[in-house]
Amino acid sequence: MPQSAFKVLEVLEQADSPISGEIISTKIGITRAAVWKHINELRAMGYDISSSQKEGYRLKKTSSKLLPYEVLKKLKTRFIGKKMRYLENTPSTNWVGKQICSEGEVEKIHGLVIIAEEQTGGIGRMGRAWVSPSGGIWITIVLKPRIPIDHVFMVTMAGSVAVARAIRKEFDLGALIKWPNDIFIGNKKVAGLLLELSAEADTIHHCLLGIGIDVNVPLNQFSPELQKEITSISAELGHEVDRATFLARILKEFENRFLLIESGEYDAIVREWKSLSCTLEQRVHITTMKNSFEGDAIDIDEYGALIIRKDNGKIERVIAGDCFHR
Ligand code: BTN
């Protein structure tokens, strides 16, 4: 999408009455034919632009797609999301992230955000499928964190805290974190995070933080089984929300915490994670690759491990697995 198309959009946004193709062309310094071409490109992106021979063009409604242009207008970060890649449709944004990282120097794309309107092969934790119809936020943040590899789980913790905080601040909904990295409203899941890591010995090549949030997704888009377990922001509020403003907020909340991690302030993240946790002090059932057991969730450490006290008093440290609240 050429930059001049967004200049046309800017002119339309600033105009408080219809504006002729001739005035737009003079303002931007392009031909009237180019204005017409860009108007059609913008329409194809979902912007509702009316035109009349007498009066000219008018922006009636902004696009409901999660376009980088709309997010950038609201973004207050230093580096997260300053570069974005937008895809209407892709198997998985994490998969796209892997492709991009394999092509070049990750330092140069640190903070890149890949956005998909829809995913056809979304990936969840433990290799599960992640249903991603249009209306959600399906993104991957590409990172090259300067942290010790054993603290990499902190990145997901920062992501979970950022998503929960953003939901609370934007929509006043009581979002909480269920270990390891699910976001719940009441007893239903609204978002999930997935960290994929490429590393060698103690060097992190790159991290891909995938975030999936059911935002403006009608629940009938999901199977009856899933409908029992999940919710969406629009289902909770009874109306759709502005995804671009919400995403800009998430990215800012995430960047603040990512910078804390890079300066070694792990305690601050763990403290905030604990204050938003719905798992701590719960009776839980844990399933790992090796075994399954029950106990009380008593703590989380700075490596993201859940600490369980079993009924025989023995303490177990769980680094990966599924956790079911009893
Ligand atoms: C989970 O199982 O809870 C984690 C779900 C993570 C889904 C997101 S959506 C964007 C990114 N792309 C993917 O394929 N998965 C993650």
GROMACS .gro file of C-alpha atoms and ligand atoms in nm:
model
  342
    1MET     CA    1   0.000   0.000   0.000
    2PRO     CA    2   0.174   0.323  -0.110
    3GLN     CA    3   0.228   0.601   0.143
    4SER     CA    4   0.029   0.846  -0.072
    5ALA     CA    5  -0.288   0.636  -0.019
    6PHE     CA    6  -0.257   0.708   0.354
    7LYS     CA    7  -0.202   1.075   0.276
    8VAL     CA    8  -0.537   1.070   0.091
    9LEU     CA    9  -0.689   0.904   0.397
   10GLU     CA   10  -0.540   1.170   0.627
   11VAL     CA   11  -0.689   1.448   0.412
   12LEU     CA   12  -1.029   1.277   0.423
   13GLU     CA   13  -1.005   1.231   0.801
   14GLN     CA   14  -0.922   1.598   0.855
   15ALA     CA   15  -1.199   1.730   0.626
   16ASP     CA   16  -1.525   1.814   0.802
   17SER     CA   17  -1.721   1.822   0.476
   18PRO     CA   18  -1.690   1.642   0.139
   19ILE     CA   19  -1.373   1.729  -0.049
   20SER     CA   20  -1.312   1.724  -0.423
   21GLY     CA   21  -1.057   1.505  -0.599
   22GLU     CA   22  -0.896   1.822  -0.732
   23ILE     CA   23  -0.835   1.970  -0.386
   24ILE     CA   24  -0.696   1.636  -0.260
   25SER     CA   25  -0.462   1.613  -0.559
   26THR     CA   26  -0.331   1.969  -0.503
   27LYS     CA   27  -0.286   1.915  -0.127
   28ILE     CA   28  -0.080   1.599  -0.174
   29GLY     CA   29   0.084   1.677  -0.504
   30ILE     CA   30  -0.045   1.377  -0.700
   31THR     CA   31  -0.269   1.352  -1.009
   32ARG     CA   32  -0.648   1.323  -0.988
   33ALA     CA   33  -0.621   0.978  -1.144
   34ALA     CA   34  -0.389   0.875  -0.860
   35VAL     CA   35  -0.639   1.011  -0.604
   36TRP     CA   36  -0.913   0.802  -0.763
   37LYS     CA   37  -0.687   0.493  -0.759
   38HIS     CA   38  -0.604   0.542  -0.390
   39ILE     CA   39  -0.970   0.597  -0.300
   40ASN     CA   40  -1.045   0.256  -0.450
   41GLU     CA   41  -0.752   0.098  -0.264
   42LEU     CA   42  -0.882   0.243   0.062
   43ARG     CA   43  -1.231   0.116  -0.012
   44ALA     CA   44  -1.085  -0.231  -0.070
   45MET     CA   45  -0.929  -0.206   0.277
   46GLY     CA   46  -1.272  -0.151   0.430
   47TYR     CA   47  -1.288   0.230   0.448
   48ASP     CA   48  -1.638   0.348   0.357
   49ILE     CA   49  -1.584   0.650   0.128
   50SER     CA   50  -1.878   0.809  -0.050
   51SER     CA   51  -1.833   1.008  -0.369
   52SER     CA   52  -2.056   1.249  -0.556
   53GLN     CA   53  -1.974   1.440  -0.873
   54LYS     CA   54  -2.097   1.764  -0.720
   55GLU     CA   55  -1.932   1.754  -0.380
   56GLY     CA   56  -1.646   1.508  -0.394
   57TYR     CA   57  -1.528   1.243  -0.146
   58ARG     CA   58  -1.628   1.188   0.216
   59LEU     CA   59  -1.502   0.932   0.468
   60LYS     CA   60  -1.821   0.787   0.613
   61LYS     CA   61  -1.675   0.512   0.825
   62THR     CA   62  -1.325   0.402   0.909
   63SER     CA   63  -1.224   0.041   0.836
   64SER     CA   64  -1.313  -0.220   1.095
   65LYS     CA   65  -1.002  -0.419   0.998
   66LEU     CA   66  -0.703  -0.422   1.230
   67LEU     CA   67  -0.486  -0.217   0.993
   68PRO     CA   68  -0.137  -0.102   1.099
   69TYR     CA   69  -0.226   0.255   0.998
   70GLU     CA   70  -0.508   0.258   1.255
   71VAL     CA   71  -0.291   0.103   1.528
   72LEU     CA   72   0.003   0.339   1.461
   73LYS     CA   73  -0.218   0.644   1.504
   74LYS     CA   74  -0.274   0.539   1.865
   75LEU     CA   75   0.058   0.373   1.944
   76LYS     CA   76   0.271   0.533   2.217
   77THR     CA   77   0.558   0.282   2.231
   78ARG     CA   78   0.929   0.334   2.166
   79PHE     CA   79   0.997   0.023   1.961
   80ILE     CA   80   0.727  -0.244   2.000
   81GLY     CA   81   0.500  -0.226   1.694
   82LYS     CA   82   0.689   0.056   1.523
   83LYS     CA   83   0.723  -0.196   1.243
   84MET     CA   84   0.418  -0.404   1.154
   85ARG     CA   85   0.332  -0.668   0.899
   86TYR     CA   86  -0.038  -0.710   0.818
   87LEU     CA   87  -0.193  -1.018   0.660
   88GLU     CA   88  -0.558  -1.070   0.575
   89ASN     CA   89  -0.522  -1.441   0.602
   90THR     CA   90  -0.235  -1.669   0.705
   91PRO     CA   91  -0.195  -2.012   0.865
   92SER     CA   92  -0.031  -1.864   1.176
   93THR     CA   93   0.143  -1.537   1.265
   94ASN     CA   94   0.404  -1.736   1.462
   95TRP     CA   95   0.477  -1.933   1.148
   96VAL     CA   96   0.518  -1.607   0.953
   97GLY     CA   97   0.748  -1.484   1.232
   98LYS     CA   98   0.967  -1.792   1.192
   99GLN     CA   99   0.993  -1.736   0.816
  100ILE     CA  100   1.091  -1.371   0.862
  101CYS     CA  101   1.350  -1.451   1.130
  102SER     CA  102   1.509  -1.714   0.909
  103GLU     CA  103   1.561  -1.452   0.639
  104GLY     CA  104   1.774  -1.196   0.816
  105GLU     CA  105   1.915  -1.019   1.116
  106VAL     CA  106   1.663  -1.035   1.398
  107GLU     CA  107   1.818  -0.726   1.567
  108LYS     CA  108   1.673  -0.518   1.284
  109ILE     CA  109   1.319  -0.644   1.337
  110HIS     CA  110   1.322  -0.651   1.717
  111GLY     CA  111   0.970  -0.537   1.817
  112LEU     CA  112   0.807  -0.622   1.483
  113VAL     CA  113   0.438  -0.704   1.523
  114ILE     CA  114   0.276  -0.943   1.276
  115ILE     CA  115  -0.101  -0.904   1.258
  116ALA     CA  116  -0.347  -1.142   1.093
  117GLU     CA  117  -0.714  -1.068   1.033
  118GLU     CA  118  -0.777  -1.441   1.030
  119GLN     CA  119  -0.560  -1.753   1.086
  120THR     CA  120  -0.632  -2.081   0.914
  121GLY     CA  121  -0.389  -2.293   1.117
  122GLY     CA  122  -0.351  -2.107   1.447
  123ILE     CA  123  -0.129  -2.288   1.700
  124GLY     CA  124  -0.199  -2.311   2.071
  125ARG     CA  125   0.004  -2.450   2.361
  126MET     CA  126   0.106  -2.818   2.352
  127GLY     CA  127   0.060  -2.816   1.972
  128ARG     CA  128  -0.316  -2.772   2.000
  129ALA     CA  129  -0.518  -2.594   1.730
  130TRP     CA  130  -0.617  -2.233   1.799
  131VAL     CA  131  -0.941  -2.123   1.634
  132SER     CA  132  -0.886  -1.772   1.492
  133PRO     CA  133  -1.180  -1.629   1.296
  134SER     CA  134  -1.193  -1.263   1.193
  135GLY     CA  135  -1.274  -1.016   1.471
  136GLY     CA  136  -1.003  -1.136   1.708
  137ILE     CA  137  -0.654  -1.008   1.772
  138TRP     CA  138  -0.406  -1.261   1.638
  139ILE     CA  139  -0.054  -1.126   1.660
  140THR     CA  140   0.307  -1.227   1.702
  141ILE     CA  141   0.570  -0.997   1.851
  142VAL     CA  142   0.923  -1.071   1.725
  143LEU     CA  143   1.185  -1.012   1.995
  144LYS     CA  144   1.554  -1.047   2.058
  145PRO     CA  145   1.558  -1.009   2.436
  146ARG     CA  146   1.882  -0.927   2.616
  147ILE     CA  147   1.812  -1.154   2.913
  148PRO     CA  148   1.956  -1.481   3.045
  149ILE     CA  149   1.793  -1.775   2.870
  150ASP     CA  150   1.665  -1.924   3.196
  151HIS     CA  151   1.451  -1.611   3.245
  152VAL     CA  152   1.286  -1.626   2.905
  153PHE     CA  153   0.950  -1.730   3.051
  154MET     CA  154   0.940  -1.379   3.199
  155VAL     CA  155   0.856  -1.256   2.848
  156THR     CA  156   0.532  -1.457   2.851
  157MET     CA  157   0.458  -1.342   3.204
  158ALA     CA  158   0.501  -0.981   3.091
  159GLY     CA  159   0.270  -1.054   2.796
  160SER     CA  160   0.001  -1.207   3.020
  161VAL     CA  161   0.017  -0.915   3.260
  162ALA     CA  162  -0.002  -0.668   2.968
  163VAL     CA  163  -0.311  -0.836   2.818
  164ALA     CA  164  -0.490  -0.862   3.154
  165ARG     CA  165  -0.409  -0.499   3.240
  166ALA     CA  166  -0.519  -0.375   2.897
  167ILE     CA  167  -0.854  -0.557   2.925
  168ARG     CA  168  -0.907  -0.407   3.271
  169LYS     CA  169  -0.812  -0.053   3.167
  170GLU     CA  170  -0.991  -0.043   2.831
  171PHE     CA  171  -1.309  -0.231   2.920
  172ASP     CA  172  -1.327  -0.245   3.298
  173LEU     CA  173  -1.361  -0.625   3.287
  174GLY     CA  174  -1.206  -0.833   3.565
  175ALA     CA  175  -0.946  -1.024   3.360
  176LEU     CA  176  -0.717  -1.259   3.554
  177ILE     CA  177  -0.426  -1.487   3.465
  178LYS     CA  178  -0.457  -1.862   3.491
  179TRP     CA  179  -0.120  -2.038   3.502
  180PRO     CA  180   0.072  -2.062   3.282
  181ASN     CA  181  -0.050  -1.797   3.041
  182ASP     CA  182  -0.425  -1.800   2.987
  183ILE     CA  183  -0.636  -1.492   3.041
  184PHE     CA  184  -0.974  -1.554   3.199
  185ILE     CA  185  -1.285  -1.346   3.257
  186GLY     CA  186  -1.491  -1.523   3.523
  187ASN     CA  187  -1.450  -1.892   3.452
  188LYS     CA  188  -1.402  -1.853   3.076
  189LYS     CA  189  -1.087  -1.813   2.871
  190VAL     CA  190  -1.065  -1.498   2.659
  191ALA     CA  191  -0.699  -1.505   2.550
  192GLY     CA  192  -0.391  -1.723   2.532
  193LEU     CA  193  -0.021  -1.664   2.483
  194LEU     CA  194   0.240  -1.885   2.323
  195LEU     CA  195   0.614  -1.823   2.337
  196GLU     CA  196   0.832  -1.993   2.077
  197LEU     CA  197   1.203  -1.973   2.123
  198SER     CA  198   1.503  -2.018   1.898
  199ALA     CA  199   1.822  -2.053   2.100
  200GLU     CA  200   2.160  -2.216   2.102
  201ALA     CA  201   2.353  -2.296   2.421
  202ASP     CA  202   2.281  -1.984   2.630
  203THR     CA  203   2.218  -1.746   2.338
  204ILE     CA  204   1.864  -1.644   2.243
  205HIS     CA  205   1.837  -1.601   1.864
  206HIS     CA  206   1.481  -1.484   1.875
  207CYS     CA  207   1.154  -1.516   2.063
  208LEU     CA  208   0.811  -1.518   1.905
  209LEU     CA  209   0.541  -1.410   2.145
  210GLY     CA  210   0.207  -1.513   1.997
  211ILE     CA  211  -0.101  -1.353   2.148
  212GLY     CA  212  -0.455  -1.458   2.063
  213ILE     CA  213  -0.755  -1.267   2.200
  214ASP     CA  214  -1.122  -1.326   2.128
  215VAL     CA  215  -1.223  -0.964   2.088
  216ASN     CA  216  -1.515  -0.902   1.848
  217VAL     CA  217  -1.582  -1.268   1.790
  218PRO     CA  218  -1.941  -1.393   1.821
  219LEU     CA  219  -1.931  -1.710   2.028
  220ASN     CA  220  -2.130  -1.903   1.765
  221GLN     CA  221  -1.810  -1.897   1.557
  222PHE     CA  222  -1.678  -2.166   1.791
  223SER     CA  223  -1.782  -2.529   1.836
  224PRO     CA  224  -2.041  -2.605   2.109
  225GLU     CA  225  -1.765  -2.766   2.322
  226LEU     CA  226  -1.545  -2.457   2.298
  227GLN     CA  227  -1.839  -2.226   2.368
  228LYS     CA  228  -1.862  -2.381   2.716
  229GLU     CA  229  -1.503  -2.281   2.792
  230ILE     CA  230  -1.439  -1.950   2.622
  231THR     CA  231  -1.572  -1.598   2.597
  232SER     CA  232  -1.497  -1.285   2.394
  233ILE     CA  233  -1.474  -0.918   2.485
  234SER     CA  234  -1.780  -0.835   2.272
  235ALA     CA  235  -1.980  -1.119   2.432
  236GLU     CA  236  -1.893  -0.985   2.778
  237LEU     CA  237  -1.978  -0.623   2.693
  238GLY     CA  238  -2.269  -0.681   2.457
  239HIS     CA  239  -2.110  -0.467   2.184
  240GLU     CA  240  -1.803  -0.460   1.960
  241VAL     CA  241  -1.493  -0.262   2.056
  242ASP     CA  242  -1.220  -0.073   1.872
  243ARG     CA  243  -0.947  -0.332   1.821
  244ALA     CA  244  -0.684  -0.080   1.708
  245THR     CA  245  -0.704   0.122   2.032
  246PHE     CA  246  -0.700  -0.198   2.236
  247LEU     CA  247  -0.398  -0.337   2.051
  248ALA     CA  248  -0.207  -0.008   2.086
  249ARG     CA  249  -0.273  -0.029   2.462
  250ILE     CA  250  -0.156  -0.393   2.486
  251LEU     CA  251   0.167  -0.311   2.303
  252LYS     CA  252   0.239  -0.018   2.536
  253GLU     CA  253   0.163  -0.224   2.848
  254PHE     CA  254   0.388  -0.499   2.714
  255GLU     CA  255   0.677  -0.269   2.625
  256ASN     CA  256   0.679  -0.115   2.975
  257ARG     CA  257   0.716  -0.459   3.130
  258PHE     CA  258   0.960  -0.591   2.871
  259LEU     CA  259   1.193  -0.301   2.955
  260LEU     CA  260   1.167  -0.393   3.324
  261ILE     CA  261   1.273  -0.749   3.243
  262GLU     CA  262   1.570  -0.628   3.038
  263SER     CA  263   1.684  -0.418   3.331
  264GLY     CA  264   1.667  -0.724   3.558
  265GLU     CA  265   1.361  -0.615   3.756
  266TYR     CA  266   1.206  -0.962   3.758
  267ASP     CA  267   1.048  -0.911   4.099
  268ALA     CA  268   0.821  -0.636   3.968
  269ILE     CA  269   0.681  -0.869   3.699
  270VAL     CA  270   0.637  -1.164   3.934
  271ARG     CA  271   0.463  -0.940   4.189
  272GLU     CA  272   0.222  -0.804   3.928
  273TRP     CA  273   0.160  -1.149   3.782
  274LYS     CA  274   0.074  -1.279   4.132
  275SER     CA  275  -0.163  -0.989   4.197
  276LEU     CA  276  -0.354  -1.081   3.880
  277SER     CA  277  -0.344  -1.459   3.927
  278CYS     CA  278  -0.656  -1.668   3.968
  279THR     CA  279  -0.447  -1.985   4.015
  280LEU     CA  280  -0.261  -1.903   4.336
  281GLU     CA  281  -0.426  -2.031   4.654
  282GLN     CA  282  -0.641  -2.265   4.445
  283ARG     CA  283  -0.675  -2.638   4.464
  284VAL     CA  284  -0.536  -2.757   4.130
  285HIS     CA  285  -0.491  -3.068   3.922
  286ILE     CA  286  -0.168  -3.072   3.723
  287THR     CA  287  -0.087  -3.282   3.417
  288THR     CA  288   0.269  -3.282   3.286
  289MET     CA  289   0.441  -3.493   3.022
  290LYS     CA  290   0.549  -3.731   3.301
  291ASN     CA  291   0.265  -3.746   3.552
  292SER     CA  292  -0.046  -3.588   3.699
  293PHE     CA  293  -0.128  -3.494   4.057
  294GLU     CA  294  -0.334  -3.268   4.279
  295GLY     CA  295  -0.238  -3.010   4.537
  296ASP     CA  296  -0.256  -2.646   4.643
  297ALA     CA  297  -0.099  -2.381   4.419
  298ILE     CA  298   0.106  -2.181   4.668
  299ASP     CA  299   0.348  -1.972   4.463
  300ILE     CA  300   0.518  -1.894   4.133
  301ASP     CA  301   0.892  -1.835   4.104
  302GLU     CA  302   1.089  -1.598   3.882
  303TYR     CA  303   1.133  -1.871   3.623
  304GLY     CA  304   0.755  -1.892   3.583
  305ALA     CA  305   0.731  -2.230   3.758
  306LEU     CA  306   0.419  -2.302   3.962
  307ILE     CA  307   0.486  -2.426   4.314
  308ILE     CA  308   0.243  -2.690   4.440
  309ARG     CA  309   0.207  -2.830   4.790
  310LYS     CA  310   0.083  -3.187   4.765
  311ASP     CA  311  -0.138  -3.341   5.032
  312ASN     CA  312   0.160  -3.535   5.172
  313GLY     CA  313   0.338  -3.201   5.227
  314LYS     CA  314   0.581  -3.252   4.942
  315ILE     CA  315   0.654  -2.945   4.730
  316GLU     CA  316   0.650  -2.983   4.349
  317ARG     CA  317   0.781  -2.727   4.103
  318VAL     CA  318   0.598  -2.739   3.768
  319ILE     CA  319   0.762  -2.568   3.474
  320ALA     CA  320   0.534  -2.691   3.193
  321GLY     CA  321   0.198  -2.862   3.184
  322ASP     CA  322  -0.175  -2.816   3.210
  323CYS     CA  323  -0.340  -2.682   3.522
  324PHE     CA  324  -0.705  -2.739   3.607
  325HIS     CA  325  -0.870  -2.552   3.890
  326ARG     CA  326  -1.077  -2.772   4.124
  327BTN     C1  327  -0.288  -2.107   2.404
  327BTN     O1  328  -0.296  -2.228   2.371
  327BTN     O2  329  -0.354  -2.064   2.498
  327BTN     C2  330  -0.199  -2.013   2.326
  327BTN     C3  331  -0.269  -1.957   2.205
  327BTN     C4  332  -0.185  -1.863   2.123
  327BTN     C5  333  -0.257  -1.818   1.997
  327BTN     C6  334  -0.183  -1.711   1.923
  327BTN     S1  335  -0.283  -1.635   1.799
  327BTN     C7  336  -0.144  -1.554   1.736
  327BTN     C8  337  -0.031  -1.652   1.740
  327BTN     N1  338  -0.032  -1.734   1.620
  327BTN     C9  339  -0.059  -1.861   1.647
  327BTN     O3  340  -0.070  -1.951   1.563
  327BTN     N2  341  -0.074  -1.878   1.778
  327BTN    C10  342  -0.057  -1.755   1.851
   0.00000   0.00000   0.00000
